[in-house]
Amino acid sequence: MKSSTVLKWISGGLEAFLAIPVFGAAIILGLYWLPLAFMLVMHIVTLVSSASDKRNIHGSILGIVTSCLGWIPLLGWTMHVITATLLLVDAYKSQKRDNEVVENINF
């Protein structure tokens, strides 16, 4: 599995965690918005890795926007949900493609 796929699984999972309505907001507010800064860095790293692996970068770009606007209550929650979904679906497709390539090489 490529590093970009692993990073998409991790960043998508963290976005889904932050999208939990009350709990995610409590984490973000309780840690003084530091999770949003961490996710911004995480999405930038995922973007660079995805671009170097020639994979889709749209989830990481939306993640960067989400990290910048995530402090707005309802908009932030909505964007966390959309970003998490996009990243997790993309990670699944990338993993499936990686597995197909490995299977083709083995036979």
CSV table of N, CA and C in Angstrom, one decimal:
chain,number,residue,atom,x,y,z
A,1,MET,N,0.9,-1.2,0.0
A,1,MET,CA,0.0,0.0,0.0
A,1,MET,C,0.9,1.2,0.0
A,2,LYS,N,0.5,2.2,-0.8
A,2,LYS,CA,1.3,3.4,-0.9
A,2,LYS,C,1.1,4.3,0.3
A,3,SER,N,2.1,5.2,0.6
A,3,SER,CA,2.1,6.0,1.7
A,3,SER,C,0.9,7.0,1.6
A,4,SER,N,0.6,7.4,0.4
A,4,SER,CA,-0.5,8.4,0.3
A,4,SER,C,-1.9,7.7,0.7
A,5,THR,N,-2.0,6.4,0.4
A,5,THR,CA,-3.2,5.7,0.8
A,5,THR,C,-3.3,5.6,2.3
A,6,VAL,N,-2.2,5.3,3.0
A,6,VAL,CA,-2.2,5.2,4.4
A,6,VAL,C,-2.5,6.6,5.0
A,7,LEU,N,-1.9,7.6,4.5
A,7,LEU,CA,-2.2,9.0,5.0
A,7,LEU,C,-3.7,9.4,4.8
A,8,LYS,N,-4.3,8.9,3.7
A,8,LYS,CA,-5.7,9.2,3.5
A,8,LYS,C,-6.6,8.5,4.5
A,9,TRP,N,-6.2,7.2,4.8
A,9,TRP,CA,-7.0,6.5,5.8
A,9,TRP,C,-6.9,7.2,7.2
A,10,ILE,N,-5.7,7.7,7.5
A,10,ILE,CA,-5.5,8.3,8.8
A,10,ILE,C,-6.2,9.7,8.8
A,11,SER,N,-6.0,10.5,7.8
A,11,SER,CA,-6.6,11.8,7.8
A,11,SER,C,-8.1,11.7,7.7
A,12,GLY,N,-8.6,10.8,6.9
A,12,GLY,CA,-10.0,10.6,6.8
A,12,GLY,C,-10.6,10.1,8.2
A,13,GLY,N,-9.9,9.2,8.8
A,13,GLY,CA,-10.4,8.8,10.1
A,13,GLY,C,-10.4,9.9,11.2
A,14,LEU,N,-9.4,10.7,11.2
A,14,LEU,CA,-9.3,11.8,12.1
A,14,LEU,C,-10.4,12.8,11.8
A,15,GLU,N,-10.7,13.1,10.5
A,15,GLU,CA,-11.8,14.0,10.2
A,15,GLU,C,-13.1,13.4,10.6
A,16,ALA,N,-13.3,12.2,10.5
A,16,ALA,CA,-14.6,11.5,10.9
A,16,ALA,C,-14.7,11.7,12.4
A,17,PHE,N,-13.6,11.5,13.1
A,17,PHE,CA,-13.6,11.6,14.6
A,17,PHE,C,-14.0,13.1,15.0
A,18,LEU,N,-13.4,14.1,14.3
A,18,LEU,CA,-13.8,15.5,14.6
A,18,LEU,C,-15.2,15.8,14.2
A,19,ALA,N,-15.8,15.0,13.3
A,19,ALA,CA,-17.2,15.3,12.9
A,19,ALA,C,-18.2,14.8,13.8
A,20,ILE,N,-17.8,14.1,14.9
A,20,ILE,CA,-18.8,13.6,15.9
A,20,ILE,C,-19.3,14.9,16.6
A,21,PRO,N,-20.6,15.1,16.4
A,21,PRO,CA,-21.2,16.5,16.8
A,21,PRO,C,-20.7,17.1,18.1
A,22,VAL,N,-21.0,16.6,19.2
A,22,VAL,CA,-20.6,17.3,20.5
A,22,VAL,C,-19.2,17.0,20.9
A,23,PHE,N,-18.8,15.7,20.7
A,23,PHE,CA,-17.5,15.3,21.1
A,23,PHE,C,-16.4,15.9,20.3
A,24,GLY,N,-16.5,16.0,19.0
A,24,GLY,CA,-15.5,16.6,18.1
A,24,GLY,C,-15.4,18.1,18.5
A,25,ALA,N,-16.5,18.8,18.7
A,25,ALA,CA,-16.4,20.2,19.0
A,25,ALA,C,-15.8,20.4,20.4
A,26,ALA,N,-16.0,19.5,21.3
A,26,ALA,CA,-15.4,19.6,22.6
A,26,ALA,C,-13.9,19.4,22.5
A,27,ILE,N,-13.5,18.5,21.7
A,27,ILE,CA,-12.0,18.3,21.5
A,27,ILE,C,-11.4,19.5,20.9
A,28,ILE,N,-12.0,20.1,19.9
A,28,ILE,CA,-11.5,21.2,19.2
A,28,ILE,C,-11.4,22.4,20.1
A,29,LEU,N,-12.5,22.7,20.8
A,29,LEU,CA,-12.6,23.9,21.7
A,29,LEU,C,-11.7,23.7,22.9
A,30,GLY,N,-11.7,22.4,23.5
A,30,GLY,CA,-10.9,22.1,24.7
A,30,GLY,C,-9.4,22.2,24.4
A,31,LEU,N,-9.0,22.0,23.2
A,31,LEU,CA,-7.6,22.1,22.9
A,31,LEU,C,-7.2,23.4,22.2
A,32,TYR,N,-8.1,24.4,22.3
A,32,TYR,CA,-7.9,25.7,21.7
A,32,TYR,C,-7.6,25.7,20.2
A,33,TRP,N,-8.4,24.9,19.5
A,33,TRP,CA,-8.3,24.8,18.0
A,33,TRP,C,-7.0,24.2,17.5
A,34,LEU,N,-6.2,23.7,18.4
A,34,LEU,CA,-4.9,23.0,17.9
A,34,LEU,C,-5.2,21.8,17.0
A,35,PRO,N,-6.3,21.1,17.2
A,35,PRO,CA,-6.6,20.0,16.3
A,35,PRO,C,-6.8,20.4,14.8
A,36,LEU,N,-7.3,21.6,14.7
A,36,LEU,CA,-7.5,22.2,13.3
A,36,LEU,C,-6.1,22.5,12.7
A,37,ALA,N,-5.2,23.0,13.5
A,37,ALA,CA,-3.8,23.3,13.0
A,37,ALA,C,-3.1,22.0,12.6
A,38,PHE,N,-3.3,21.0,13.5
A,38,PHE,CA,-2.7,19.7,13.2
A,38,PHE,C,-3.2,19.1,12.0
A,39,MET,N,-4.5,19.2,11.8
A,39,MET,CA,-5.2,18.6,10.6
A,39,MET,C,-4.7,19.4,9.3
A,40,LEU,N,-4.5,20.6,9.5
A,40,LEU,CA,-4.0,21.4,8.3
A,40,LEU,C,-2.7,20.9,7.9
A,41,VAL,N,-1.8,20.6,8.8
A,41,VAL,CA,-0.5,20.0,8.5
A,41,VAL,C,-0.6,18.6,7.9
A,42,MET,N,-1.5,17.9,8.5
A,42,MET,CA,-1.7,16.5,8.1
A,42,MET,C,-2.3,16.5,6.6
A,43,HIS,N,-3.2,17.4,6.3
A,43,HIS,CA,-3.7,17.5,4.9
A,43,HIS,C,-2.7,17.9,3.9
A,44,ILE,N,-1.8,18.8,4.3
A,44,ILE,CA,-0.7,19.3,3.4
A,44,ILE,C,0.2,18.1,3.2
A,45,VAL,N,0.6,17.4,4.2
A,45,VAL,CA,1.5,16.2,4.0
A,45,VAL,C,0.8,15.2,3.1
A,46,THR,N,-0.5,14.9,3.3
A,46,THR,CA,-1.2,14.0,2.5
A,46,THR,C,-1.3,14.5,1.0
A,47,LEU,N,-1.5,15.8,0.8
A,47,LEU,CA,-1.5,16.4,-0.5
A,47,LEU,C,-0.2,16.1,-1.2
A,48,VAL,N,0.9,16.4,-0.6
A,48,VAL,CA,2.2,16.3,-1.2
A,48,VAL,C,2.5,14.8,-1.5
A,49,SER,N,2.1,13.9,-0.6
A,49,SER,CA,2.3,12.5,-0.8
A,49,SER,C,1.4,12.0,-2.0
A,50,SER,N,0.2,12.4,-2.0
A,50,SER,CA,-0.7,12.0,-3.1
A,50,SER,C,-0.3,12.5,-4.4
A,51,ALA,N,0.2,13.7,-4.5
A,51,ALA,CA,0.7,14.3,-5.7
A,51,ALA,C,1.9,13.6,-6.2
A,52,SER,N,2.8,13.2,-5.3
A,52,SER,CA,4.0,12.5,-5.7
A,52,SER,C,3.7,11.0,-6.2
A,53,ASP,N,2.6,10.4,-5.6
A,53,ASP,CA,2.2,9.1,-6.0
A,53,ASP,C,1.2,9.1,-7.2
A,54,LYS,N,0.9,10.3,-7.7
A,54,LYS,CA,0.0,10.5,-8.8
A,54,LYS,C,-1.4,10.0,-8.5
A,55,ARG,N,-1.9,10.4,-7.3
A,55,ARG,CA,-3.2,10.0,-6.8
A,55,ARG,C,-4.1,11.2,-6.7
A,56,ASN,N,-5.4,11.0,-6.5
A,56,ASN,CA,-6.3,12.1,-6.3
A,56,ASN,C,-5.9,13.0,-5.2
A,57,ILE,N,-6.0,14.3,-5.4
A,57,ILE,CA,-5.7,15.2,-4.4
A,57,ILE,C,-6.9,16.1,-3.9
A,58,HIS,N,-8.0,15.8,-4.4
A,58,HIS,CA,-9.2,16.7,-4.1
A,58,HIS,C,-9.6,16.5,-2.6
A,59,GLY,N,-9.5,15.4,-2.0
A,59,GLY,CA,-9.8,15.2,-0.6
A,59,GLY,C,-8.9,16.0,0.3
A,60,SER,N,-7.6,16.0,0.0
A,60,SER,CA,-6.6,16.8,0.8
A,60,SER,C,-6.8,18.3,0.6
A,61,ILE,N,-7.2,18.7,-0.6
A,61,ILE,CA,-7.4,20.2,-0.8
A,61,ILE,C,-8.7,20.6,0.0
A,62,LEU,N,-9.7,19.8,0.0
A,62,LEU,CA,-10.9,20.1,0.8
A,62,LEU,C,-10.6,20.1,2.2
A,63,GLY,N,-9.7,19.1,2.6
A,63,GLY,CA,-9.3,19.1,4.0
A,63,GLY,C,-8.5,20.3,4.5
A,64,ILE,N,-7.7,20.9,3.6
A,64,ILE,CA,-7.1,22.2,3.9
A,64,ILE,C,-8.1,23.3,4.1
A,65,VAL,N,-9.1,23.3,3.3
A,65,VAL,CA,-10.1,24.3,3.4
A,65,VAL,C,-10.9,24.1,4.7
A,66,THR,N,-11.2,22.8,5.0
A,66,THR,CA,-11.9,22.5,6.2
A,66,THR,C,-11.2,22.9,7.4
A,67,SER,N,-9.9,22.7,7.4
A,67,SER,CA,-9.0,23.1,8.6
A,67,SER,C,-9.1,24.6,8.8
A,68,CYS,N,-9.2,25.3,7.7
A,68,CYS,CA,-9.2,26.8,7.8
A,68,CYS,C,-10.5,27.3,8.2
A,69,LEU,N,-11.6,26.6,7.9
A,69,LEU,CA,-13.0,27.1,8.2
A,69,LEU,C,-13.7,26.3,9.3
A,70,GLY,N,-13.0,25.3,9.8
A,70,GLY,CA,-13.6,24.4,10.8
A,70,GLY,C,-14.0,25.0,12.1
A,71,TRP,N,-13.6,26.2,12.4
A,71,TRP,CA,-13.9,26.9,13.6
A,71,TRP,C,-15.4,27.5,13.6
A,72,ILE,N,-16.0,27.5,12.4
A,72,ILE,CA,-17.3,28.0,12.2
A,72,ILE,C,-18.3,26.8,12.6
A,73,PRO,N,-19.1,26.9,13.6
A,73,PRO,CA,-19.8,25.8,14.1
A,73,PRO,C,-20.5,24.9,13.1
A,74,LEU,N,-21.5,25.2,12.5
A,74,LEU,CA,-22.3,24.3,11.6
A,74,LEU,C,-21.5,24.0,10.3
A,75,LEU,N,-20.9,25.0,9.8
A,75,LEU,CA,-20.1,24.9,8.5
A,75,LEU,C,-19.0,23.9,8.8
A,76,GLY,N,-18.3,24.1,9.9
A,76,GLY,CA,-17.1,23.2,10.2
A,76,GLY,C,-17.6,21.7,10.3
A,77,TRP,N,-18.7,21.5,11.0
A,77,TRP,CA,-19.1,20.1,11.2
A,77,TRP,C,-19.5,19.5,9.8
A,78,THR,N,-20.2,20.3,9.0
A,78,THR,CA,-20.6,19.8,7.6
A,78,THR,C,-19.3,19.5,6.8
A,79,MET,N,-18.4,20.4,6.9
A,79,MET,CA,-17.1,20.2,6.1
A,79,MET,C,-16.3,19.0,6.6
A,80,HIS,N,-16.3,18.8,7.9
A,80,HIS,CA,-15.6,17.6,8.5
A,80,HIS,C,-16.2,16.3,7.9
A,81,VAL,N,-17.6,16.3,7.9
A,81,VAL,CA,-18.3,15.1,7.4
A,81,VAL,C,-18.0,14.8,5.9
A,82,ILE,N,-18.0,15.9,5.1
A,82,ILE,CA,-17.8,15.7,3.7
A,82,ILE,C,-16.3,15.4,3.4
A,83,THR,N,-15.4,16.0,4.1
A,83,THR,CA,-14.0,15.7,3.9
A,83,THR,C,-13.7,14.3,4.3
A,84,ALA,N,-14.2,13.9,5.5
A,84,ALA,CA,-14.0,12.5,5.9
A,84,ALA,C,-14.5,11.5,4.9
A,85,THR,N,-15.7,11.7,4.4
A,85,THR,CA,-16.2,10.8,3.4
A,85,THR,C,-15.4,10.8,2.2
A,86,LEU,N,-15.0,11.9,1.7
A,86,LEU,CA,-14.2,12.0,0.5
A,86,LEU,C,-12.9,11.3,0.6
A,87,LEU,N,-12.2,11.5,1.7
A,87,LEU,CA,-10.9,10.9,2.0
A,87,LEU,C,-11.0,9.4,2.2
A,88,LEU,N,-12.0,8.9,2.9
A,88,LEU,CA,-12.1,7.5,3.2
A,88,LEU,C,-12.5,6.7,1.9
A,89,VAL,N,-13.4,7.3,1.1
A,89,VAL,CA,-13.7,6.7,-0.2
A,89,VAL,C,-12.5,6.6,-1.1
A,90,ASP,N,-11.8,7.7,-1.2
A,90,ASP,CA,-10.6,7.8,-2.0
A,90,ASP,C,-9.5,6.8,-1.5
A,91,ALA,N,-9.4,6.7,-0.2
A,91,ALA,CA,-8.4,5.7,0.4
A,91,ALA,C,-8.8,4.3,0.0
A,92,TYR,N,-10.1,4.0,0.1
A,92,TYR,CA,-10.6,2.7,-0.3
A,92,TYR,C,-10.3,2.4,-1.8
A,93,LYS,N,-10.6,3.3,-2.6
A,93,LYS,CA,-10.3,3.1,-4.1
A,93,LYS,C,-8.8,3.0,-4.4
A,94,SER,N,-8.0,3.8,-3.7
A,94,SER,CA,-6.6,3.7,-3.9
A,94,SER,C,-6.1,2.3,-3.4
A,95,GLN,N,-6.5,1.9,-2.3
A,95,GLN,CA,-6.1,0.6,-1.7
A,95,GLN,C,-6.5,-0.5,-2.7
A,96,LYS,N,-7.7,-0.4,-3.2
A,96,LYS,CA,-8.2,-1.4,-4.2
A,96,LYS,C,-7.4,-1.4,-5.4
A,97,ARG,N,-7.0,-0.3,-5.9
A,97,ARG,CA,-6.2,-0.2,-7.1
A,97,ARG,C,-4.8,-0.7,-6.8
A,98,ASP,N,-4.2,-0.4,-5.6
A,98,ASP,CA,-2.9,-0.9,-5.3
A,98,ASP,C,-2.9,-2.5,-5.2
A,99,ASN,N,-4.0,-3.0,-4.6
A,99,ASN,CA,-4.1,-4.5,-4.6
A,99,ASN,C,-4.2,-5.1,-5.9
A,100,GLU,N,-5.0,-4.5,-6.8
A,100,GLU,CA,-5.1,-5.0,-8.2
A,100,GLU,C,-3.8,-5.0,-8.9
A,101,VAL,N,-3.0,-4.0,-8.7
A,101,VAL,CA,-1.7,-3.9,-9.4
A,101,VAL,C,-0.8,-5.0,-8.9
A,102,VAL,N,-0.8,-5.3,-7.5
A,102,VAL,CA,0.0,-6.3,-7.0
A,102,VAL,C,-0.4,-7.7,-7.5
A,103,GLU,N,-1.7,-7.9,-7.6
A,103,GLU,CA,-2.2,-9.2,-8.1
A,103,GLU,C,-1.8,-9.4,-9.5
A,104,ASN,N,-1.9,-8.3,-10.3
A,104,ASN,CA,-1.4,-8.5,-11.7
A,104,ASN,C,0.0,-8.8,-11.9
A,105,ILE,N,0.8,-8.2,-11.0
A,105,ILE,CA,2.3,-8.5,-11.0
A,105,ILE,C,2.6,-9.9,-10.6
A,106,ASN,N,1.8,-10.4,-9.7
A,106,ASN,CA,2.1,-11.8,-9.2
A,106,ASN,C,1.7,-12.9,-10.2
A,107,PHE,N,0.8,-12.6,-11.1
A,107,PHE,CA,0.4,-13.6,-12.0
A,107,PHE,C,1.0,-13.4,-13.3
